Amino acid sequence: MKEHDHIPYCALPEYSDQQRISLAKQAYVNLKTRRTCRHFSDEAVPIEVIEYALLAAGTAPNGANHQPWHFAVISSPEKKKELREAAEHEERTFYETKASQQWLDALAPLGTDADKPYLETAPFLIAIFGQRKGGMNAGDMKQNYYVTESVGIATGMLIHALHQAGLATLTHTPNPMGFLNKLCDRPDHEKAVMLLVVGKPAKDATIPVHATHKKPLADISSWL
Ligand code: IYR
């Protein structure tokens, strides 16, 4: 097959309108049960779950199909400890000196602080990198496009796949995240965008009520 060849669009199921409405509602009802988790159990999770979830993330729409992402999966206790120490170091500076009062006030209802014990407790940490340079093949160094958008969509799909597998996640953004390059042995043309903490919630896990308030449809949409 030649580079510019096309193949027919893959067949989608022929649902009735009623079925589609009910399936869309089901998707909403299911996704509504996803909660950001900050209290993880140390119970193991099969590595295959992570592998399939990453394959799912890798199907995300992206710029020129360069697939400008890299997922560094961390599970060894030593690496997790190292990462926790580095992240907590950055976070302490963030909470104590860098964050504006306005930002701290916005975070207050979530109850977050610089202590991140879950970085050692949870079985998997996935450091997500956007590749400024890359291409279709590993090792390519072409210009990549829409890296932030592509990685954002892939991360959303990863979170969704893990949720479907019954796992909890936390989108953690230590500020700044440059230390992740060294820790994960990633090159300078990659930018760490997110650290995803993955595992089962602790038995006594709680969520802040603040996080349960979702904007109604009328506030998040307009119909023209
Ligand atoms: N990165 C910090 C602070 C933080 C910022 C936002 I915006 C949040 O929604 C949650 C936390 C931390 O992880 O604690």
mmCIF file of N, CA and C and ligand atoms in Angstrom, residues 38 91 94-95 103 107 110 112-113 116 172-173, ligand 1:
data_model
loop_
_atom_site.group_PDB
_atom_site.id
_atom_site.type_symbol
_atom_site.label_atom_id
_atom_site.label_comp_id
_atom_site.label_asym_id
_atom_site.label_seq_id
_atom_site.Cartn_x
_atom_site.Cartn_y
_atom_site.Cartn_z
ATOM 1 N N ARG A 38 -6.856 10.760 46.146
ATOM 2 C CA ARG A 38 -5.611 11.160 46.817
ATOM 3 C C ARG A 38 -5.255 10.227 47.969
ATOM 4 N N GLU A 91 7.020 20.871 45.514
ATOM 5 C CA GLU A 91 5.708 21.269 46.025
ATOM 6 C C GLU A 91 5.813 22.138 47.271
ATOM 7 N N PHE A 94 6.425 25.437 46.131
ATOM 8 C CA PHE A 94 5.187 25.954 45.535
ATOM 9 C C PHE A 94 4.245 26.456 46.627
ATOM 10 N N TYR A 95 3.931 25.591 47.583
ATOM 11 C CA TYR A 95 2.948 25.960 48.607
ATOM 12 C C TYR A 95 3.456 27.055 49.537
ATOM 13 N N TRP A 103 -4.353 31.554 44.506
ATOM 14 C CA TRP A 103 -4.233 30.147 44.126
ATOM 15 C C TRP A 103 -4.430 29.256 45.368
ATOM 16 N N LEU A 107 -7.288 26.355 46.168
ATOM 17 C CA LEU A 107 -6.954 24.961 46.496
ATOM 18 C C LEU A 107 -7.487 24.532 47.864
ATOM 19 N N LEU A 110 -9.889 21.708 48.437
ATOM 20 C CA LEU A 110 -9.431 20.366 48.047
ATOM 21 C C LEU A 110 -8.585 19.741 49.151
ATOM 22 N N THR A 112 -5.367 20.015 49.554
ATOM 23 C CA THR A 112 -4.058 19.531 49.095
ATOM 24 C C THR A 112 -2.942 20.271 49.828
ATOM 25 N N ASP A 113 -1.806 19.604 49.941
ATOM 26 C CA ASP A 113 -0.613 20.276 50.465
ATOM 27 C C ASP A 113 0.625 19.624 49.847
ATOM 28 N N LYS A 116 2.940 14.220 49.645
ATOM 29 C CA LYS A 116 2.378 13.361 48.591
ATOM 30 C C LYS A 116 2.707 11.889 48.868
ATOM 31 N N HIS A 172 -1.544 14.489 38.803
ATOM 32 C CA HIS A 172 -0.679 15.291 39.670
ATOM 33 C C HIS A 172 0.253 16.128 38.801
ATOM 34 N N THR A 173 0.364 17.405 39.171
ATOM 35 C CA THR A 173 1.204 18.307 38.390
ATOM 36 C C THR A 173 2.214 18.987 39.301
HETATM 37 N N1 IYR B 1 0.366 20.891 41.978
HETATM 38 C C1 IYR B 1 -0.074 21.086 43.329
HETATM 39 C C2 IYR B 1 -1.187 22.074 43.432
HETATM 40 C C3 IYR B 1 -2.486 21.789 42.806
HETATM 41 C C4 IYR B 1 -2.958 22.667 41.852
HETATM 42 C C5 IYR B 1 -4.203 22.506 41.306
HETATM 43 I I1 IYR B 1 -4.896 23.918 40.027
HETATM 44 C C6 IYR B 1 -5.011 21.428 41.696
HETATM 45 O O1 IYR B 1 -6.279 21.269 41.137
HETATM 46 C C7 IYR B 1 -4.548 20.534 42.653
HETATM 47 C C8 IYR B 1 -3.281 20.721 43.202
HETATM 48 C C9 IYR B 1 -0.427 19.755 43.998
HETATM 49 O O2 IYR B 1 -0.473 18.742 43.317
HETATM 50 O O3 IYR B 1 -0.651 19.739 45.199
#
